[in-house]
Amino acid sequence: MVDVRRVKLPGVGVLHSFVAEDGGKIGVIAHRSGANDLITFSDAENPDEVTKISIRLNEDEAHTLAELLGGTQITESLAALDQIPGLSIDWFTVDYDDHIAGQPLGAPADHGLIGLTVVAVVRGEAANPGPGPDFKVFPGDTLVVAGSPEKVAKAFEFFRTGTVAARQALSDAPPGT
Protein backbone atom coordinates (compact mmCIF):
# COMPACT_ATOMS: atom_id res chain seq x y z
CA MET A 1 0.00 0.00 0.00
CA VAL A 2 1.23 3.49 -0.83
CA ASP A 3 1.99 5.79 2.11
CA VAL A 4 0.15 9.09 1.47
CA ARG A 5 1.36 12.18 3.32
CA ARG A 6 -1.20 14.89 4.11
CA VAL A 7 -0.08 18.49 4.74
CA LYS A 8 -2.40 21.43 5.40
CA LEU A 9 -1.67 24.51 3.31
CA PRO A 10 -3.18 27.42 5.30
CA GLY A 11 -5.49 29.54 3.18
CA VAL A 12 -5.11 27.16 0.22
CA GLY A 13 -6.25 23.63 1.09
CA VAL A 14 -4.52 20.30 1.61
CA LEU A 15 -1.56 18.65 -0.15
CA HIS A 16 -1.75 14.86 -0.50
CA SER A 17 1.52 13.37 -1.73
CA PHE A 18 3.41 10.11 -2.06
CA VAL A 19 6.70 8.79 -3.39
CA ALA A 20 6.40 6.50 -6.40
CA GLU A 21 8.41 3.30 -6.72
CA ASP A 22 10.84 5.05 -9.12
CA GLY A 23 11.51 7.78 -6.52
CA GLY A 24 9.37 10.49 -8.11
CA LYS A 25 7.04 12.49 -5.91
CA ILE A 26 3.43 13.00 -6.91
CA GLY A 27 0.92 15.23 -5.21
CA VAL A 28 -2.55 16.66 -5.41
CA ILE A 29 -3.34 20.04 -3.90
CA ALA A 30 -7.03 20.01 -3.00
CA HIS A 31 -7.98 23.70 -2.90
CA ARG A 32 -10.74 24.96 -0.64
CA SER A 33 -12.39 26.35 -3.78
CA GLY A 34 -12.87 22.80 -5.09
CA ALA A 35 -10.07 22.97 -7.69
CA ASN A 36 -7.30 20.39 -7.64
CA ASP A 37 -3.68 20.69 -8.80
CA LEU A 38 -1.88 17.56 -9.94
CA ILE A 39 1.84 18.10 -9.32
CA THR A 40 5.19 16.37 -9.41
CA PHE A 41 8.12 17.67 -7.41
CA SER A 42 11.52 16.81 -6.02
CA ASP A 43 13.20 16.82 -2.63
CA ALA A 44 14.85 20.03 -1.47
CA GLU A 45 18.10 18.01 -1.43
CA ASN A 46 18.09 17.58 -5.24
CA PRO A 47 15.82 20.32 -6.64
CA ASP A 48 17.27 20.14 -10.17
CA GLU A 49 16.77 16.39 -10.70
CA VAL A 50 13.04 16.45 -11.43
CA THR A 51 11.13 18.75 -13.76
CA LYS A 52 8.25 20.31 -11.85
CA ILE A 53 4.84 19.97 -13.46
CA SER A 54 1.56 21.42 -12.26
CA ILE A 55 -1.83 20.94 -13.90
CA ARG A 56 -4.99 22.61 -12.59
CA LEU A 57 -8.05 20.35 -12.73
CA ASN A 58 -11.66 21.29 -12.08
CA GLU A 59 -13.80 18.90 -10.04
CA ASP A 60 -15.11 16.98 -13.07
CA GLU A 61 -11.60 16.61 -14.53
CA ALA A 62 -10.24 15.39 -11.18
CA HIS A 63 -12.96 12.73 -10.96
CA THR A 64 -12.25 11.68 -14.55
CA LEU A 65 -8.52 11.36 -13.84
CA ALA A 66 -9.25 9.31 -10.71
CA GLU A 67 -11.45 6.96 -12.75
CA LEU A 68 -8.76 6.61 -15.41
CA LEU A 69 -6.20 5.75 -12.75
CA GLY A 70 -8.48 3.15 -11.19
CA GLY A 71 -10.07 5.18 -8.40
CA THR A 72 -9.28 4.92 -4.72
CA GLN A 73 -10.17 2.27 -2.18
CA ILE A 74 -12.74 4.61 -0.67
CA THR A 75 -14.32 5.26 -4.06
CA GLU A 76 -14.43 1.54 -4.80
CA SER A 77 -16.06 0.70 -1.47
CA LEU A 78 -18.67 3.44 -1.92
CA ALA A 79 -19.33 2.65 -5.59
CA ALA A 80 -22.51 0.75 -4.79
CA LEU A 81 -23.93 3.80 -3.02
CA ASP A 82 -23.48 5.90 -6.17
CA GLN A 83 -26.32 3.86 -7.64
CA ILE A 84 -28.82 5.34 -5.18
CA PRO A 85 -30.46 8.32 -6.92
CA GLY A 86 -30.43 11.54 -4.91
CA LEU A 87 -27.89 10.37 -2.31
CA SER A 88 -24.53 12.04 -1.92
CA ILE A 89 -21.93 11.02 0.65
CA ASP A 90 -19.04 13.44 1.06
CA TRP A 91 -16.58 14.58 3.69
CA PHE A 92 -15.57 18.01 4.91
CA THR A 93 -12.18 18.60 6.55
CA VAL A 94 -12.40 21.34 9.17
CA ASP A 95 -9.83 24.15 8.95
CA TYR A 96 -9.00 26.66 11.70
CA ASP A 97 -10.90 29.49 10.01
CA ASP A 98 -14.09 27.47 9.38
CA HIS A 99 -17.18 28.51 11.34
CA ILE A 100 -17.69 25.02 12.75
CA ALA A 101 -14.15 24.82 14.22
CA GLY A 102 -14.34 24.75 18.02
CA GLN A 103 -18.15 24.57 17.97
CA PRO A 104 -20.61 21.83 18.90
CA LEU A 105 -21.89 20.03 15.81
CA GLY A 106 -25.51 20.90 16.52
CA ALA A 107 -28.41 19.36 14.64
CA PRO A 108 -28.43 19.99 10.87
CA ALA A 109 -32.19 20.57 10.94
CA ASP A 110 -31.67 23.48 13.36
CA HIS A 111 -29.82 25.26 10.53
CA GLY A 112 -32.39 24.55 7.80
CA LEU A 113 -30.63 21.37 6.63
CA ILE A 114 -33.51 18.92 6.96
CA GLY A 115 -32.69 15.59 5.32
CA LEU A 116 -28.94 15.79 5.93
CA THR A 117 -27.09 13.46 8.30
CA VAL A 118 -23.63 13.76 9.81
CA VAL A 119 -22.71 10.08 9.61
CA ALA A 120 -19.41 10.34 11.49
CA VAL A 121 -16.64 12.63 12.61
CA VAL A 122 -13.15 11.28 11.96
CA ARG A 123 -10.48 12.57 14.32
CA GLY A 124 -6.99 11.29 13.75
CA GLU A 125 -7.22 7.51 13.41
CA ALA A 126 -10.57 7.24 15.23
CA ALA A 127 -14.09 7.47 13.83
CA ASN A 128 -16.94 8.79 15.95
CA PRO A 129 -20.07 7.37 14.27
CA GLY A 130 -23.42 9.08 14.72
CA PRO A 131 -22.16 12.09 16.70
CA GLY A 132 -24.72 13.91 18.79
CA PRO A 133 -25.47 17.65 18.56
CA ASP A 134 -23.17 18.39 21.53
CA PHE A 135 -20.12 16.73 19.87
CA LYS A 136 -17.45 19.44 19.65
CA VAL A 137 -15.73 19.79 16.27
CA PHE A 138 -12.04 20.73 16.05
CA PRO A 139 -9.71 21.78 13.21
CA GLY A 140 -8.41 18.67 11.49
CA ASP A 141 -11.63 16.73 12.05
CA THR A 142 -13.33 15.29 8.98
CA LEU A 143 -17.13 15.36 8.92
CA VAL A 144 -18.74 12.59 6.86
CA VAL A 145 -22.18 13.72 5.67
CA ALA A 146 -24.99 12.12 3.68
CA GLY A 147 -27.96 13.72 1.94
CA SER A 148 -29.00 15.10 -1.40
CA PRO A 149 -26.17 16.78 -3.34
CA GLU A 150 -27.82 20.16 -2.76
CA LYS A 151 -28.10 19.61 1.01
CA VAL A 152 -24.48 18.45 1.21
CA ALA A 153 -23.35 21.62 -0.62
CA LYS A 154 -25.42 23.78 1.74
CA ALA A 155 -23.97 21.95 4.76
CA PHE A 156 -20.43 22.61 3.54
CA GLU A 157 -21.29 26.29 3.13
CA PHE A 158 -22.66 26.35 6.69
CA PHE A 159 -19.58 24.59 8.07
CA ARG A 160 -17.38 27.22 6.36
CA THR A 161 -19.37 30.41 7.00
CA GLY A 162 -22.09 29.75 9.59
CA THR A 163 -24.81 30.73 7.13
CA VAL A 164 -26.98 28.86 4.66
CA ALA A 165 -28.11 30.52 1.42
CA ALA A 166 -31.79 31.38 1.39
CA ARG A 167 -34.12 29.23 -0.71
CA GLN A 168 -35.20 30.50 -4.09
CA ALA A 169 -38.48 32.33 -4.29
CA LEU A 170 -41.36 29.92 -4.95
CA SER A 171 -41.85 31.34 -8.47
CA ASP A 172 -38.20 30.54 -9.30
CA ALA A 173 -38.14 27.09 -7.70
CA PRO A 174 -38.39 24.02 -9.88
CA PRO A 175 -41.57 21.92 -9.52
CA GLY A 176 -41.60 19.56 -6.55
CA THR A 177 -39.48 21.69 -4.18
mmCIF file of C-alpha atoms in Angstrom:
data_model
loop_
_atom_site.group_PDB
_atom_site.id
_atom_site.type_symbol
_atom_site.label_atom_id
_atom_site.label_comp_id
_atom_site.label_asym_id
_atom_site.label_seq_id
_atom_site.Cartn_x
_atom_site.Cartn_y
_atom_site.Cartn_z
ATOM 1 C CA MET A 1 0.000 0.000 0.000
ATOM 2 C CA VAL A 2 1.233 3.491 -0.830
ATOM 3 C CA ASP A 3 1.985 5.791 2.113
ATOM 4 C CA VAL A 4 0.155 9.086 1.475
ATOM 5 C CA ARG A 5 1.360 12.183 3.320
ATOM 6 C CA ARG A 6 -1.197 14.893 4.110
ATOM 7 C CA VAL A 7 -0.080 18.487 4.744
ATOM 8 C CA LYS A 8 -2.405 21.426 5.397
ATOM 9 C CA LEU A 9 -1.672 24.509 3.312
ATOM 10 C CA PRO A 10 -3.185 27.416 5.301
ATOM 11 C CA GLY A 11 -5.487 29.535 3.180
ATOM 12 C CA VAL A 12 -5.111 27.157 0.220
ATOM 13 C CA GLY A 13 -6.245 23.626 1.091
ATOM 14 C CA VAL A 14 -4.517 20.298 1.611
ATOM 15 C CA LEU A 15 -1.558 18.648 -0.147
ATOM 16 C CA HIS A 16 -1.751 14.859 -0.499
ATOM 17 C CA SER A 17 1.516 13.373 -1.734
ATOM 18 C CA PHE A 18 3.410 10.111 -2.063
ATOM 19 C CA VAL A 19 6.700 8.791 -3.391
ATOM 20 C CA ALA A 20 6.397 6.503 -6.405
ATOM 21 C CA GLU A 21 8.414 3.304 -6.720
ATOM 22 C CA ASP A 22 10.839 5.046 -9.120
ATOM 23 C CA GLY A 23 11.508 7.778 -6.521
ATOM 24 C CA GLY A 24 9.375 10.487 -8.111
ATOM 25 C CA LYS A 25 7.042 12.493 -5.907
ATOM 26 C CA ILE A 26 3.428 12.995 -6.908
ATOM 27 C CA GLY A 27 0.918 15.228 -5.207
ATOM 28 C CA VAL A 28 -2.549 16.659 -5.407
ATOM 29 C CA ILE A 29 -3.343 20.039 -3.896
ATOM 30 C CA ALA A 30 -7.032 20.009 -2.998
ATOM 31 C CA HIS A 31 -7.979 23.700 -2.895
ATOM 32 C CA ARG A 32 -10.741 24.957 -0.644
ATOM 33 C CA SER A 33 -12.386 26.348 -3.781
ATOM 34 C CA GLY A 34 -12.865 22.802 -5.091
ATOM 35 C CA ALA A 35 -10.068 22.971 -7.690
ATOM 36 C CA ASN A 36 -7.301 20.387 -7.635
ATOM 37 C CA ASP A 37 -3.683 20.691 -8.798
ATOM 38 C CA LEU A 38 -1.875 17.560 -9.936
ATOM 39 C CA ILE A 39 1.842 18.103 -9.322
ATOM 40 C CA THR A 40 5.193 16.367 -9.412
ATOM 41 C CA PHE A 41 8.125 17.671 -7.409
ATOM 42 C CA SER A 42 11.521 16.807 -6.021
ATOM 43 C CA ASP A 43 13.200 16.822 -2.630
ATOM 44 C CA ALA A 44 14.850 20.031 -1.471
ATOM 45 C CA GLU A 45 18.100 18.014 -1.432
ATOM 46 C CA ASN A 46 18.093 17.581 -5.235
ATOM 47 C CA PRO A 47 15.818 20.315 -6.639
ATOM 48 C CA ASP A 48 17.272 20.138 -10.170
ATOM 49 C CA GLU A 49 16.774 16.386 -10.697
ATOM 50 C CA VAL A 50 13.037 16.448 -11.430
ATOM 51 C CA THR A 51 11.125 18.749 -13.757
ATOM 52 C CA LYS A 52 8.247 20.311 -11.848
ATOM 53 C CA ILE A 53 4.836 19.967 -13.463
ATOM 54 C CA SER A 54 1.565 21.424 -12.261
ATOM 55 C CA ILE A 55 -1.828 20.935 -13.903
ATOM 56 C CA ARG A 56 -4.991 22.614 -12.588
ATOM 57 C CA LEU A 57 -8.049 20.348 -12.731
ATOM 58 C CA ASN A 58 -11.657 21.293 -12.083
ATOM 59 C CA GLU A 59 -13.804 18.896 -10.042
ATOM 60 C CA ASP A 60 -15.105 16.980 -13.074
ATOM 61 C CA GLU A 61 -11.597 16.608 -14.532
ATOM 62 C CA ALA A 62 -10.237 15.394 -11.181
ATOM 63 C CA HIS A 63 -12.965 12.734 -10.965
ATOM 64 C CA THR A 64 -12.249 11.676 -14.550
ATOM 65 C CA LEU A 65 -8.518 11.358 -13.840
ATOM 66 C CA ALA A 66 -9.247 9.305 -10.713
ATOM 67 C CA GLU A 67 -11.454 6.964 -12.751
ATOM 68 C CA LEU A 68 -8.763 6.611 -15.414
ATOM 69 C CA LEU A 69 -6.195 5.750 -12.753
ATOM 70 C CA GLY A 70 -8.485 3.149 -11.187
ATOM 71 C CA GLY A 71 -10.067 5.176 -8.404
ATOM 72 C CA THR A 72 -9.284 4.917 -4.717
ATOM 73 C CA GLN A 73 -10.174 2.272 -2.180
ATOM 74 C CA ILE A 74 -12.743 4.610 -0.668
ATOM 75 C CA THR A 75 -14.316 5.259 -4.062
ATOM 76 C CA GLU A 76 -14.429 1.541 -4.797
ATOM 77 C CA SER A 77 -16.055 0.699 -1.468
ATOM 78 C CA LEU A 78 -18.673 3.436 -1.923
ATOM 79 C CA ALA A 79 -19.327 2.650 -5.595
ATOM 80 C CA ALA A 80 -22.506 0.751 -4.795
ATOM 81 C CA LEU A 81 -23.932 3.797 -3.020
ATOM 82 C CA ASP A 82 -23.483 5.896 -6.168
ATOM 83 C CA GLN A 83 -26.321 3.863 -7.640
ATOM 84 C CA ILE A 84 -28.819 5.339 -5.178
ATOM 85 C CA PRO A 85 -30.458 8.323 -6.920
ATOM 86 C CA GLY A 86 -30.433 11.535 -4.911
ATOM 87 C CA LEU A 87 -27.891 10.373 -2.315
ATOM 88 C CA SER A 88 -24.533 12.036 -1.917
ATOM 89 C CA ILE A 89 -21.932 11.024 0.652
ATOM 90 C CA ASP A 90 -19.039 13.443 1.060
ATOM 91 C CA TRP A 91 -16.577 14.579 3.690
ATOM 92 C CA PHE A 92 -15.567 18.014 4.910
ATOM 93 C CA THR A 93 -12.181 18.596 6.553
ATOM 94 C CA VAL A 94 -12.403 21.340 9.166
ATOM 95 C CA ASP A 95 -9.832 24.148 8.953
ATOM 96 C CA TYR A 96 -9.005 26.656 11.695
ATOM 97 C CA ASP A 97 -10.900 29.486 10.012
ATOM 98 C CA ASP A 98 -14.088 27.468 9.379
ATOM 99 C CA HIS A 99 -17.179 28.515 11.338
ATOM 100 C CA ILE A 100 -17.690 25.022 12.746
ATOM 101 C CA ALA A 101 -14.152 24.821 14.223
ATOM 102 C CA GLY A 102 -14.345 24.746 18.020
ATOM 103 C CA GLN A 103 -18.155 24.571 17.967
ATOM 104 C CA PRO A 104 -20.608 21.827 18.899
ATOM 105 C CA LEU A 105 -21.893 20.033 15.814
ATOM 106 C CA GLY A 106 -25.512 20.902 16.520
ATOM 107 C CA ALA A 107 -28.414 19.362 14.639
ATOM 108 C CA PRO A 108 -28.430 19.989 10.870
ATOM 109 C CA ALA A 109 -32.192 20.568 10.944
ATOM 110 C CA ASP A 110 -31.672 23.485 13.359
ATOM 111 C CA HIS A 111 -29.820 25.258 10.533
ATOM 112 C CA GLY A 112 -32.392 24.547 7.803
ATOM 113 C CA LEU A 113 -30.634 21.372 6.626
ATOM 114 C CA ILE A 114 -33.512 18.922 6.965
ATOM 115 C CA GLY A 115 -32.686 15.586 5.318
ATOM 116 C CA LEU A 116 -28.939 15.788 5.934
ATOM 117 C CA THR A 117 -27.090 13.461 8.305
ATOM 118 C CA VAL A 118 -23.628 13.757 9.813
ATOM 119 C CA VAL A 119 -22.710 10.078 9.614
ATOM 120 C CA ALA A 120 -19.413 10.337 11.485
ATOM 121 C CA VAL A 121 -16.636 12.629 12.612
ATOM 122 C CA VAL A 122 -13.151 11.279 11.958
ATOM 123 C CA ARG A 123 -10.481 12.565 14.319
ATOM 124 C CA GLY A 124 -6.986 11.288 13.746
ATOM 125 C CA GLU A 125 -7.219 7.510 13.409
ATOM 126 C CA ALA A 126 -10.571 7.236 15.232
ATOM 127 C CA ALA A 127 -14.086 7.473 13.835
ATOM 128 C CA ASN A 128 -16.937 8.794 15.950
ATOM 129 C CA PRO A 129 -20.069 7.374 14.267
ATOM 130 C CA GLY A 130 -23.416 9.075 14.724
ATOM 131 C CA PRO A 131 -22.156 12.088 16.701
ATOM 132 C CA GLY A 132 -24.722 13.911 18.794
ATOM 133 C CA PRO A 133 -25.468 17.646 18.565
ATOM 134 C CA ASP A 134 -23.172 18.385 21.526
ATOM 135 C CA PHE A 135 -20.124 16.729 19.867
ATOM 136 C CA LYS A 136 -17.455 19.440 19.654
ATOM 137 C CA VAL A 137 -15.726 19.787 16.271
ATOM 138 C CA PHE A 138 -12.042 20.725 16.049
ATOM 139 C CA PRO A 139 -9.714 21.781 13.208
ATOM 140 C CA GLY A 140 -8.413 18.671 11.492
ATOM 141 C CA ASP A 141 -11.634 16.726 12.048
ATOM 142 C CA THR A 142 -13.329 15.292 8.983
ATOM 143 C CA LEU A 143 -17.131 15.357 8.920
ATOM 144 C CA VAL A 144 -18.741 12.590 6.855
ATOM 145 C CA VAL A 145 -22.178 13.718 5.668
ATOM 146 C CA ALA A 146 -24.994 12.120 3.677
ATOM 147 C CA GLY A 147 -27.957 13.721 1.941
ATOM 148 C CA SER A 148 -29.003 15.096 -1.404
ATOM 149 C CA PRO A 149 -26.168 16.777 -3.340
ATOM 150 C CA GLU A 150 -27.820 20.161 -2.763
ATOM 151 C CA LYS A 151 -28.097 19.614 1.008
ATOM 152 C CA VAL A 152 -24.475 18.452 1.207
ATOM 153 C CA ALA A 153 -23.345 21.615 -0.624
ATOM 154 C CA LYS A 154 -25.424 23.775 1.745
ATOM 155 C CA ALA A 155 -23.972 21.950 4.761
ATOM 156 C CA PHE A 156 -20.430 22.606 3.543
ATOM 157 C CA GLU A 157 -21.289 26.287 3.129
ATOM 158 C CA PHE A 158 -22.665 26.345 6.689
ATOM 159 C CA PHE A 159 -19.578 24.586 8.066
ATOM 160 C CA ARG A 160 -17.384 27.221 6.363
ATOM 161 C CA THR A 161 -19.368 30.406 7.001
ATOM 162 C CA GLY A 162 -22.089 29.748 9.589
ATOM 163 C CA THR A 163 -24.815 30.725 7.129
ATOM 164 C CA VAL A 164 -26.981 28.863 4.659
ATOM 165 C CA ALA A 165 -28.114 30.518 1.417
ATOM 166 C CA ALA A 166 -31.794 31.384 1.387
ATOM 167 C CA ARG A 167 -34.122 29.229 -0.705
ATOM 168 C CA GLN A 168 -35.197 30.501 -4.091
ATOM 169 C CA ALA A 169 -38.482 32.335 -4.293
ATOM 170 C CA LEU A 170 -41.358 29.924 -4.949
ATOM 171 C CA SER A 171 -41.845 31.336 -8.473
ATOM 172 C CA ASP A 172 -38.195 30.544 -9.299
ATOM 173 C CA ALA A 173 -38.145 27.093 -7.703
ATOM 174 C CA PRO A 174 -38.395 24.019 -9.880
ATOM 175 C CA PRO A 175 -41.570 21.919 -9.515
ATOM 176 C CA GLY A 176 -41.600 19.562 -6.553
ATOM 177 C CA THR A 177 -39.483 21.688 -4.180
#
